[in-house]
Amino acid sequence: MGVEVGAQAARSRALAVLRVRSRALAVALLPAAVAVVLLVGGSTGHIDGPGWAVTRWVVSGFALFVLLAAAGIALVVARSRPAVSPTVTIAEESAPDLYRMVRDLADRLEVPAPSAIALTPDCDSWLEDRTHRAHGTPRPEARDEIEGVPGVRGLPSAHRRPPAAPVLVIGSPFLWWMRVGELRAVLAPVVAGTGPSAHPDIAAARRFVRGLDAAVAVTSAPRGPLSRTVLGGVGWVVRLLLRSCRVHAAEMERGVAAAAAERAQAVDYGLRIVAQEQVGLAYAGWDRLLTRVALPAWRMGRWPSRLDAGVVAALTELSRRDRLAEGFASRLGERPACDLLEEPGAIDEAASLLAARLFHGGPAETGPDWAPVDWDEYPDEVVDRKWRTDAARLHRVLDALGVSRSSGAGASDPEGPTLARVMDHLSDGEPRESGDPGDPALVERPETAAYEDEDGGPENERSSALAAGLSAEVAREEAAVSAGAAAPSGAAGQVGPDMPLWDDGSLPLFPLQPPRTGRELLADHVTAMVCCAAMDTAGAAPGLDWLDGPSLLLNGERSVDLGPRVLSLIEEGDPAPLRTWLLHLGIRPEKPVRLI
């Protein structure tokens, strides 16, 4: 009963959307109808007189203008390409078991099966209509298979018929973390949505709304003065139509979702409760993996090639640490959903590269400055390199501030980069050269005040000046990287079937973090310098923590008490806690370290 109620509500709202389209057509034809009446009345002598002739010409000219404008608007709406989510489309031969499971699920729900399956590097699943004829246009280079990713194929080309049913988009973390039964339970309400999608009124209403939305994007693109003027008028009309049907379209989608959820109640209802818990856990682990582990690698020009496999490790570690999730680890003995793929490694690599593009804006293909990295290589290739790069940047800024390189008579190389130099500068006993431009009196107060107002905490002018210098240096480096990445990328490394249908210029589409504050940058760089000193003078090693990212390993154990000591130094100018920690571990701050 609930299915019929939801479907009926969706159909009624779809008809309301179509009525908006009919009214717009009627408004466009109304001047032409009036002109026809005047012309016929004049030819038959029923409407005659000196003023009617002028009226007929004015109305006829206006009607012709309205018809041409309506035809132009209709042409823009029809030819505009609706946006397609960036995904990795999976060919059936590369995942026959997954396609078989989805078809069995559709048969059990008594709905049409999705036309294809695609993966998205996110914790979400949905149906996406790709039946617009623009989605079948030939690609710049006619190739079905993405180079280096066997079985990952693009959308049908122009000589093939576009699919009639929507595409099922699955979050790639679900495939690696969930068990087969859990994935089936999560996908049941999504697949059930193909039933309402097949209704002609709902399909027509969706096509109309998608066309309007795509036309808004077309009219908003920067162009010349004449085109901007013409498309400005088109955009005004399209936005008016979109506002008129927005409420009806939203209610239509709610009705579709309600009908699909009600239909799916009979499929794996008990298991769906457990599966929804796994959805929340997967989202938490995926977010930590991206922000703590993947983002540092992306910033270093490396992209982890097995992100989805890393999700399993991160969530297993989270399950081990969280007493509320102790029972989740026992699931790992069951069959994972990624076993439904023939080549999970290749699919994982494609999804990982796509994630780097969406969340960081990386290039579409590998190169000298954008190379994949395995998890075994992560500590040496990413963590060690990140710390030494940050330490080198810290010393460059200290040089620019005129801070003395002398770090005491005990240094083997007084001119080398040492941790003691950093600690002395941030504490009260730092030796300065005469005329030191880094003197607080010579530091511009606007930058210092901005740092204090933004970050709060105790006033420390030396930390403020150093943080401002680091922020400027990082901004220059990021600008240089962005300028170098602005060159168009080739089609050989394109991941997913829909690359021509989304704008590479707006990457990253989903930036993970806002720009780091001055305090965060300074703390990261001082921590990196401490880690370099620990590796070079005390035998420490770089490590990878699945939930916290780069970590320092001392005697094989992760260091967890460094952060508060670094903050005490940079915020209060108190080096005592850090010096005590260094002395206890045998780290020599006066010894020069190796930088990149």
C-alpha positions as CSV (number, residue, x, y, z in Angstrom):
1,M,0.0,0.0,0.0
2,G,2.8,2.4,0.9
3,V,4.5,1.7,-2.5
4,E,1.3,2.7,-4.4
5,V,0.9,5.9,-2.3
6,G,4.5,7.0,-2.9
7,A,4.4,6.2,-6.6
8,Q,1.1,8.0,-7.0
9,A,2.5,11.1,-5.2
10,A,5.5,11.0,-7.5
11,R,3.4,10.7,-10.6
12,S,1.1,13.6,-9.6
13,R,4.2,15.8,-9.0
14,A,5.6,14.8,-12.3
15,L,2.4,15.9,-14.0
16,A,2.8,19.2,-12.2
17,V,6.3,19.6,-13.6
18,L,5.0,18.8,-17.1
19,R,2.2,21.3,-16.7
20,V,4.9,24.0,-16.1
21,R,6.4,23.0,-19.4
22,S,3.0,23.1,-21.1
23,R,2.2,26.6,-19.7
24,A,5.6,27.8,-21.0
25,L,4.7,26.5,-24.5
26,A,1.3,28.1,-24.3
27,V,2.8,31.5,-23.4
28,A,5.1,31.2,-26.3
29,L,2.3,30.4,-28.7
30,L,-0.2,32.9,-27.4
31,P,1.1,35.9,-29.5
32,A,1.2,33.8,-32.6
33,A,-2.4,32.8,-32.0
34,V,-3.5,36.4,-31.6
35,A,-1.6,37.3,-34.7
36,V,-3.4,34.5,-36.7
37,V,-6.8,35.8,-35.4
38,L,-5.9,39.3,-36.6
39,L,-4.7,38.2,-39.9
40,V,-7.6,36.0,-40.6
41,G,-10.0,38.7,-39.4
42,G,-8.4,41.2,-41.7
43,S,-8.5,38.9,-44.8
44,T,-12.2,38.2,-44.3
45,G,-13.1,41.8,-43.5
46,H,-14.4,41.2,-40.0
47,I,-11.5,43.1,-38.4
48,D,-10.8,46.1,-40.6
49,G,-10.0,49.8,-40.2
50,P,-7.0,52.1,-40.3
51,G,-5.7,51.2,-36.9
52,W,-6.0,47.4,-37.3
53,A,-3.5,47.2,-40.1
54,V,-0.8,48.6,-37.8
55,T,-1.9,46.4,-35.0
56,R,-1.6,43.3,-37.2
57,W,1.9,44.2,-38.2
58,V,3.0,44.9,-34.6
59,V,1.4,41.8,-33.2
60,S,2.8,39.6,-36.0
61,G,6.3,41.0,-35.5
62,F,6.1,40.4,-31.8
63,A,4.7,36.9,-32.3
64,L,7.6,36.1,-34.7
65,F,10.1,37.4,-32.2
66,V,8.6,35.3,-29.4
67,L,8.5,32.2,-31.5
68,L,12.2,32.7,-32.5
69,A,13.1,33.3,-28.9
70,A,11.2,30.2,-27.7
71,A,12.8,28.1,-30.4
72,G,16.2,29.4,-29.3
73,I,15.5,28.7,-25.7
74,A,14.2,25.2,-26.5
75,L,17.3,24.6,-28.6
76,V,19.6,25.6,-25.8
77,V,17.7,23.4,-23.3
78,A,17.7,20.4,-25.7
79,R,21.4,20.7,-26.7
80,S,22.7,21.4,-23.2
81,R,24.5,18.3,-21.7
82,P,23.3,17.4,-18.2
83,A,26.1,17.0,-15.7
84,V,27.3,13.5,-15.1
85,S,28.9,12.5,-11.8
86,P,32.6,11.5,-12.2
87,T,32.7,7.8,-11.8
88,V,34.5,4.6,-12.9
89,T,32.1,2.6,-15.0
90,I,32.6,-1.2,-14.6
91,A,32.1,-3.4,-17.6
92,E,30.0,-6.5,-17.0
93,E,32.8,-8.8,-18.0
94,S,35.0,-7.3,-15.3
95,A,32.4,-7.9,-12.6
96,P,29.9,-10.6,-13.7
97,D,29.1,-11.7,-10.1
98,L,28.3,-8.1,-9.1
99,Y,26.0,-7.7,-12.1
100,R,24.4,-11.0,-11.3
101,M,23.7,-9.9,-7.7
102,V,22.2,-6.6,-8.8
103,R,20.0,-8.3,-11.5
104,D,18.8,-10.9,-8.9
105,L,18.0,-8.1,-6.5
106,A,16.0,-6.2,-9.2
107,D,14.1,-9.4,-10.1
108,R,13.2,-9.9,-6.5
109,L,12.0,-6.3,-6.2
110,E,10.1,-6.6,-9.5
111,V,11.8,-3.6,-11.0
112,P,14.0,-3.1,-14.2
113,A,17.6,-3.8,-13.6
114,P,20.1,-0.9,-13.9
115,S,21.7,-0.6,-17.3
116,A,25.3,-0.4,-15.9
117,I,27.2,-0.2,-12.7
118,A,29.7,2.5,-11.8
119,L,31.9,3.3,-8.8
120,T,32.3,6.6,-7.0
121,P,35.1,7.4,-4.5
122,D,32.7,8.3,-1.8
123,C,30.4,6.7,0.8
124,D,27.1,7.0,-1.1
125,S,25.0,5.1,-3.7
126,W,22.4,6.4,-6.2
127,L,20.8,6.0,-9.6
128,E,21.9,8.3,-12.4
129,D,20.1,8.8,-15.7
130,R,22.5,8.9,-18.6
131,T,20.0,8.6,-21.4
132,H,20.6,12.1,-22.8
133,R,21.8,11.8,-26.4
134,A,24.7,14.1,-25.5
135,H,26.1,11.3,-23.3
136,G,26.6,9.2,-26.4
137,T,28.8,11.6,-28.3
138,P,32.2,10.3,-29.5
139,R,35.0,11.0,-27.1
140,P,38.1,13.0,-28.2
141,E,39.9,9.7,-28.8
142,A,37.8,6.7,-29.6
143,R,38.8,4.2,-27.0
144,D,36.6,2.0,-24.8
145,E,39.2,0.9,-22.3
146,I,41.1,3.2,-20.0
147,E,44.8,2.6,-20.5
148,G,46.3,0.5,-17.7
149,V,42.9,-0.3,-16.2
150,P,41.6,-3.5,-17.9
151,G,37.8,-4.0,-17.8
152,V,37.1,-0.3,-17.0
153,R,35.2,0.9,-20.0
154,G,33.6,4.1,-21.0
155,L,30.0,4.9,-22.0
156,P,28.5,3.7,-25.2
157,S,29.8,5.7,-28.2
158,A,27.5,7.5,-30.7
159,H,27.0,4.3,-32.8
160,R,25.6,2.5,-29.8
161,R,22.2,3.0,-28.3
162,P,22.3,4.8,-24.9
163,P,20.9,2.8,-22.0
164,A,17.2,3.1,-21.2
165,A,17.5,2.3,-17.5
166,P,19.6,4.5,-15.1
167,V,23.1,3.6,-14.0
168,L,23.7,2.3,-10.5
169,V,26.5,4.2,-8.8
170,I,28.0,2.5,-5.8
171,G,30.5,4.0,-3.3
172,S,33.8,2.2,-3.8
173,P,34.5,2.0,0.0
174,F,31.3,-0.1,0.4
175,L,32.7,-2.8,-1.9
176,W,35.9,-3.2,0.1
177,W,34.5,-2.9,3.6
178,M,31.1,-4.4,3.4
179,R,30.3,-8.1,3.1
180,V,28.2,-9.3,0.1
181,G,25.0,-9.6,2.1
182,E,25.5,-6.2,3.6
183,L,26.1,-4.6,0.2
184,R,22.9,-6.3,-1.1
185,A,20.9,-4.9,1.8
186,V,22.2,-1.4,1.3
187,L,21.6,-1.4,-2.5
188,A,18.0,-2.8,-2.2
189,P,16.3,0.6,-1.8
190,V,18.5,2.2,-4.4
191,V,17.8,-0.5,-7.0
192,A,14.1,-0.3,-6.2
193,G,14.2,3.2,-7.6
194,T,14.5,1.9,-11.1
195,G,10.7,1.1,-11.0
196,P,9.5,4.7,-10.7
197,S,12.2,5.8,-13.1
198,A,10.6,3.7,-15.8
199,H,7.3,5.6,-15.6
200,P,7.0,7.8,-18.7
201,D,5.6,10.9,-16.8
202,I,8.4,10.7,-14.2
203,A,11.1,10.2,-16.9
204,A,9.8,13.1,-18.9
205,A,9.7,15.4,-15.9
206,R,13.2,14.5,-14.9
207,R,14.5,15.1,-18.5
208,F,12.8,18.5,-18.5
209,V,14.3,19.5,-15.1
210,R,17.8,18.2,-16.0
211,G,17.6,20.1,-19.3
212,L,16.8,23.3,-17.5
213,D,19.6,22.8,-15.0
214,A,22.1,22.1,-17.8
215,A,20.9,25.2,-19.7
216,V,21.5,27.4,-16.6
217,A,25.1,26.1,-16.6
218,V,25.5,26.9,-20.3
219,T,24.1,30.5,-19.9
220,S,26.4,31.1,-16.9
221,A,29.6,30.3,-18.8
222,P,31.8,33.3,-19.6
223,R,31.5,34.5,-23.2
224,G,31.8,37.6,-25.4
225,P,29.6,40.7,-24.9
226,L,27.0,39.8,-27.6
227,S,26.7,36.1,-26.5
228,R,26.5,37.2,-22.9
229,T,23.6,39.5,-23.6
230,V,21.7,36.9,-25.6
231,L,22.3,34.1,-23.2
232,G,21.5,36.4,-20.3
233,G,17.9,36.6,-21.5
234,V,17.8,32.8,-22.1
235,G,19.2,32.3,-18.6
236,W,16.5,34.5,-17.1
237,V,13.7,32.5,-18.7
238,V,15.3,29.1,-17.9
239,R,15.8,30.1,-14.2
240,L,12.1,31.3,-14.1
241,L,11.0,27.9,-15.4
242,L,13.3,26.1,-13.0
243,R,12.0,28.0,-10.0
244,S,8.4,27.3,-11.1
245,C,8.9,23.5,-11.0
246,R,11.5,23.2,-8.2
247,V,9.0,22.4,-5.5
248,H,7.2,19.9,-7.6
249,A,10.4,18.2,-8.7
250,A,11.6,17.9,-5.0
251,E,8.3,16.4,-4.0
252,M,8.4,14.0,-7.0
253,E,11.9,12.8,-5.9
254,R,10.6,12.4,-2.3
255,G,7.7,10.3,-3.6
256,V,10.1,8.1,-5.7
257,A,12.4,7.6,-2.7
258,A,9.4,6.7,-0.4
259,A,8.1,4.2,-2.9
260,A,11.5,2.6,-3.4
261,A,12.2,2.4,0.4
262,E,8.7,0.8,0.9
263,R,9.3,-1.7,-1.9
264,A,12.7,-2.7,-0.5
265,Q,11.3,-3.5,3.0
266,A,10.7,-7.1,2.0
267,V,14.4,-7.7,1.1
268,D,16.9,-8.4,3.8
269,Y,15.2,-6.2,6.3
270,G,17.0,-7.5,9.3
271,L,20.4,-7.4,7.7
272,R,19.8,-3.8,6.5
273,I,19.9,-2.5,10.1
274,V,23.4,-4.0,10.5
275,A,24.4,-2.7,7.1
276,Q,23.4,0.8,7.9
277,E,25.7,0.7,10.9
278,Q,28.5,-0.3,8.5
279,V,27.6,2.7,6.3
280,G,28.3,5.1,9.2
281,L,31.5,3.3,10.1
282,A,32.7,3.3,6.5
283,Y,32.1,7.0,6.2
284,A,34.1,7.7,9.4
285,G,37.0,5.6,8.3
286,W,37.0,6.9,4.7
287,D,37.0,10.5,6.0
288,R,40.0,9.9,8.3
289,L,41.8,8.0,5.5
290,L,41.4,10.9,3.1
291,T,42.2,13.8,5.4
292,R,45.0,12.2,7.5
293,V,46.6,9.7,5.1
294,A,45.8,10.5,1.5
295,L,46.0,14.3,1.7
296,P,49.6,14.5,2.9
297,A,50.6,12.2,0.0
298,W,48.7,14.3,-2.6
299,R,50.4,17.4,-1.3
300,M,53.7,15.7,-2.0
301,G,52.8,14.8,-5.5
302,R,52.1,11.1,-4.8
303,W,48.7,9.4,-4.9
304,P,48.0,6.2,-2.9
305,S,47.0,3.6,-5.5
306,R,45.0,1.4,-3.0
307,L,42.8,3.7,-1.2
308,D,39.9,1.3,-0.9
309,A,42.2,-1.4,0.5
310,G,43.4,1.2,3.0
311,V,39.8,1.7,4.1
312,V,39.7,-1.9,5.4
313,A,43.0,-1.3,7.3
314,A,41.7,2.0,8.7
315,L,38.3,0.6,9.8
316,T,39.9,-2.5,11.3
317,E,42.2,-0.2,13.3
318,L,39.2,1.9,14.3
319,S,37.3,-1.2,15.3
320,R,40.2,-2.3,17.5
321,R,40.5,1.1,19.2
322,D,36.8,1.8,19.7
323,R,35.2,-0.5,22.3
324,L,31.8,0.2,20.7
325,A,33.0,-1.4,17.5
326,E,34.6,-4.5,18.9
327,G,32.1,-6.8,17.2
328,F,32.8,-5.3,13.7
329,A,36.2,-7.0,13.3
330,S,34.6,-10.4,13.4
331,R,32.9,-9.7,10.1
332,L,36.2,-9.8,8.3
333,G,35.9,-13.6,8.1
334,E,32.9,-13.3,5.7
335,R,33.2,-12.8,2.0
336,P,33.9,-9.1,1.1
337,A,31.9,-7.5,-1.6
338,C,35.1,-6.7,-3.6
339,D,35.3,-10.4,-4.4
340,L,32.5,-9.7,-6.8
341,L,35.1,-7.9,-9.1
342,E,37.4,-9.9,-11.4
343,E,40.3,-7.4,-10.9
344,P,39.7,-5.5,-7.7
345,G,43.3,-4.1,-7.8
346,A,42.8,-2.4,-11.1
347,I,39.4,-1.0,-10.1
348,D,40.9,0.3,-6.8
349,E,43.7,2.0,-8.7
350,A,41.2,3.8,-11.0
351,A,39.0,4.8,-8.1
352,S,42.0,6.1,-6.2
353,L,43.2,8.3,-9.0
354,L,39.7,9.7,-9.4
355,A,39.5,10.4,-5.7
356,A,42.8,12.3,-6.0
357,R,41.3,14.4,-8.8
358,L,38.0,15.1,-7.0
359,F,39.3,15.9,-3.5
360,H,42.7,17.4,-4.4
361,G,42.6,18.4,-8.1
362,G,45.5,16.2,-9.2
363,P,46.2,15.5,-12.9
364,A,44.4,12.8,-14.8
365,E,47.5,10.8,-15.6
366,T,50.7,9.9,-13.8
367,G,54.0,11.7,-14.3
368,P,57.3,12.6,-12.7
369,D,55.5,14.9,-10.2
370,W,52.3,12.8,-9.8
371,A,53.2,9.1,-9.3
372,P,51.3,6.3,-7.5
373,V,52.6,5.0,-4.2
374,D,51.9,1.6,-2.5
375,W,51.2,1.4,1.2
376,D,54.5,-0.4,1.9
377,E,56.4,2.6,0.3
378,Y,54.3,5.3,2.0
379,P,56.6,5.9,5.1
380,D,59.7,6.3,3.0
381,E,58.2,7.9,-0.1
382,V,55.7,10.2,1.6
383,V,56.3,10.6,5.4
384,D,60.1,11.0,5.3
385,R,60.0,13.2,2.3
386,K,57.2,15.4,3.8
387,W,59.1,16.0,7.0
388,R,62.3,16.8,5.3
389,T,60.6,19.1,2.8
390,D,58.8,20.9,5.6
391,A,62.0,21.2,7.6
392,A,63.8,22.7,4.6
393,R,61.0,25.2,4.1
394,L,61.3,26.2,7.8
395,H,65.0,26.9,7.5
396,R,64.5,28.9,4.3
397,V,62.0,31.1,6.1
398,L,64.4,31.5,9.0
399,D,67.1,32.5,6.6
400,A,64.8,35.1,5.1
401,L,64.1,36.5,8.6
402,G,67.8,36.8,9.2
403,V,68.0,34.3,12.1
404,S,71.5,33.2,12.9
405,R,72.5,29.7,11.9
406,S,74.9,29.3,14.9
407,S,73.6,26.7,17.3
408,G,76.3,26.5,19.9
409,A,79.8,25.1,20.2
410,G,78.6,21.5,20.4
411,A,77.4,21.4,16.9
412,S,79.5,19.4,14.4
413,D,78.5,21.8,11.7
414,P,77.6,25.2,13.2
415,E,76.2,26.3,9.8
416,G,74.0,23.2,9.2
417,P,70.2,23.1,9.7
418,T,69.6,22.1,13.3
419,L,66.6,21.8,15.6
420,A,68.4,23.9,18.2
421,R,68.3,26.9,15.8
422,V,64.5,26.6,15.6
423,M,64.1,26.2,19.4
424,D,66.4,29.0,20.2
425,H,64.5,31.3,17.8
426,L,61.1,30.5,19.3
427,S,62.3,30.8,22.9
428,D,63.6,33.8,24.7
429,G,67.3,32.9,24.4
430,E,67.7,33.0,20.6
431,P,70.9,34.8,19.4
432,R,70.2,37.4,16.7
433,E,72.4,39.1,14.2
434,S,72.6,42.9,14.4
435,G,70.1,44.6,12.2
436,D,68.1,41.3,12.2
437,P,65.1,41.8,10.0
438,G,63.3,39.2,12.0
439,D,63.4,41.4,15.1
440,P,59.9,41.9,16.5
441,A,60.3,45.6,16.1
442,L,60.8,45.2,12.4
443,V,58.0,42.7,11.8
444,E,54.9,44.2,10.3
445,R,52.2,44.2,13.0
446,P,49.3,43.7,10.6
447,E,50.5,40.1,9.7
448,T,51.2,39.4,13.4
449,A,47.9,40.7,14.6
450,A,46.1,38.7,11.9
451,Y,47.8,35.6,13.1
452,E,46.8,36.2,16.7
453,D,43.2,37.2,15.9
454,E,42.8,34.2,13.7
455,D,44.4,31.5,15.9
456,G,43.9,33.0,19.3
457,G,46.1,31.9,22.2
458,P,49.1,33.7,23.9
459,E,50.9,36.4,22.0
460,N,54.2,35.3,20.6
461,E,55.7,37.7,18.1
462,R,58.5,35.4,16.9
463,S,56.0,32.6,16.3
464,S,53.7,35.1,14.5
465,A,56.5,36.3,12.2
466,L,57.6,32.8,11.4
467,A,54.1,31.6,10.8
468,A,53.4,34.5,8.4
469,G,56.6,33.7,6.5
470,L,55.7,30.0,6.2
471,S,52.2,30.9,5.0
472,A,53.6,33.1,2.3
473,E,56.1,30.5,1.2
474,V,53.5,27.7,1.1
475,A,51.2,30.0,-0.9
476,R,53.9,30.7,-3.5
477,E,54.7,27.0,-3.8
478,E,51.0,26.1,-4.3
479,A,50.6,28.8,-6.9
480,A,53.5,27.5,-8.8
481,V,52.2,23.9,-8.7
482,S,48.7,25.1,-9.8
483,A,50.3,27.0,-12.7
484,G,52.2,23.9,-13.8
485,A,49.1,21.7,-13.6
486,A,47.0,24.0,-15.7
487,A,48.2,22.4,-18.9
488,P,45.5,20.2,-20.5
489,S,45.8,16.5,-19.8
490,G,45.7,13.8,-22.3
491,A,42.9,11.3,-22.7
492,A,45.0,8.3,-22.1
493,G,44.9,8.7,-18.4
494,Q,41.2,9.6,-18.1
495,V,39.4,7.7,-15.4
496,G,35.7,7.1,-15.6
497,P,33.4,7.4,-18.6
498,D,32.2,10.9,-18.2
499,M,35.3,13.0,-18.2
500,P,34.2,15.3,-21.1
501,L,30.9,16.1,-19.2
502,W,32.4,17.8,-16.1
503,D,34.7,20.8,-15.9
504,D,38.3,20.0,-15.1
505,G,38.8,23.7,-14.4
506,S,36.7,23.6,-11.3
507,L,38.9,20.9,-9.7
508,P,39.0,20.0,-6.9
509,L,35.2,19.5,-6.8
510,F,35.2,18.6,-3.1
511,P,38.2,20.1,-1.4
512,L,38.9,18.2,1.8
513,Q,40.1,21.0,4.1
514,P,40.1,24.8,4.2
515,P,43.5,26.5,4.0
516,R,45.7,25.7,7.0
517,T,46.1,28.5,9.6
518,G,49.4,30.0,10.5
519,R,49.5,28.2,13.8
520,E,48.8,24.8,12.1
521,L,51.5,25.4,9.5
522,L,54.1,26.4,12.2
523,A,53.2,23.4,14.4
524,D,53.5,21.1,11.4
525,H,56.9,22.4,10.4
526,V,58.4,22.4,13.9
527,T,57.1,18.9,14.3
528,A,58.7,17.9,11.1
529,M,62.0,19.3,12.2
530,V,61.8,17.4,15.5
531,C,61.0,14.2,13.6
532,C,64.0,14.7,11.2
533,A,66.3,15.2,14.2
534,A,64.9,12.0,15.8
535,M,65.5,10.0,12.6
536,D,69.0,11.3,12.1
537,T,70.3,11.3,15.6
538,A,68.3,8.7,17.6
539,G,67.4,6.0,15.1
540,A,63.7,6.8,14.8
541,A,61.8,5.8,11.7
542,P,58.8,7.2,9.7
543,G,55.6,5.3,10.0
544,L,52.0,5.2,8.9
545,D,49.1,5.2,11.3
546,W,45.9,4.4,9.4
547,L,43.8,6.8,11.4
548,D,46.3,9.6,12.1
549,G,48.5,9.6,9.1
550,P,52.3,10.2,9.3
551,S,53.7,9.1,12.6
552,L,57.1,8.9,14.3
553,L,58.2,5.4,15.4
554,L,60.5,5.3,18.4
555,N,61.8,1.8,19.2
556,G,59.0,0.5,17.0
557,E,56.2,2.3,18.9
558,R,54.2,5.3,17.7
559,S,55.0,8.6,19.5
560,V,51.8,10.2,20.8
561,D,53.1,12.9,23.2
562,L,55.0,15.2,20.9
563,G,52.2,17.6,19.9
564,P,51.6,19.3,23.3
565,R,55.3,20.0,23.7
566,V,55.6,21.6,20.3
567,L,52.5,23.8,21.0
568,S,54.1,24.9,24.3
569,L,57.2,26.1,22.3
570,I,55.4,28.0,19.6
571,E,52.6,29.5,21.7
572,E,54.4,30.3,25.0
573,G,58.0,30.3,23.9
574,D,58.7,27.6,26.5
575,P,61.2,25.0,25.2
576,A,61.5,23.1,28.5
577,P,58.9,20.4,27.9
578,L,60.3,19.7,24.4
579,R,63.9,19.7,25.7
580,T,63.0,17.2,28.4
581,W,61.4,15.0,25.8
582,L,64.4,15.1,23.5
583,L,66.8,14.4,26.4
584,H,64.8,11.4,27.5
585,L,64.9,9.9,24.0
586,G,68.5,10.7,23.3
587,I,67.7,13.1,20.4
588,R,70.5,15.7,19.7
589,P,69.0,19.0,18.8
590,E,72.4,20.6,18.1
591,K,73.2,18.0,15.3
592,P,72.5,19.1,11.7
593,V,69.9,17.1,9.9
594,R,69.5,16.0,6.3
595,L,67.0,18.1,4.3
596,I,65.6,17.8,0.8
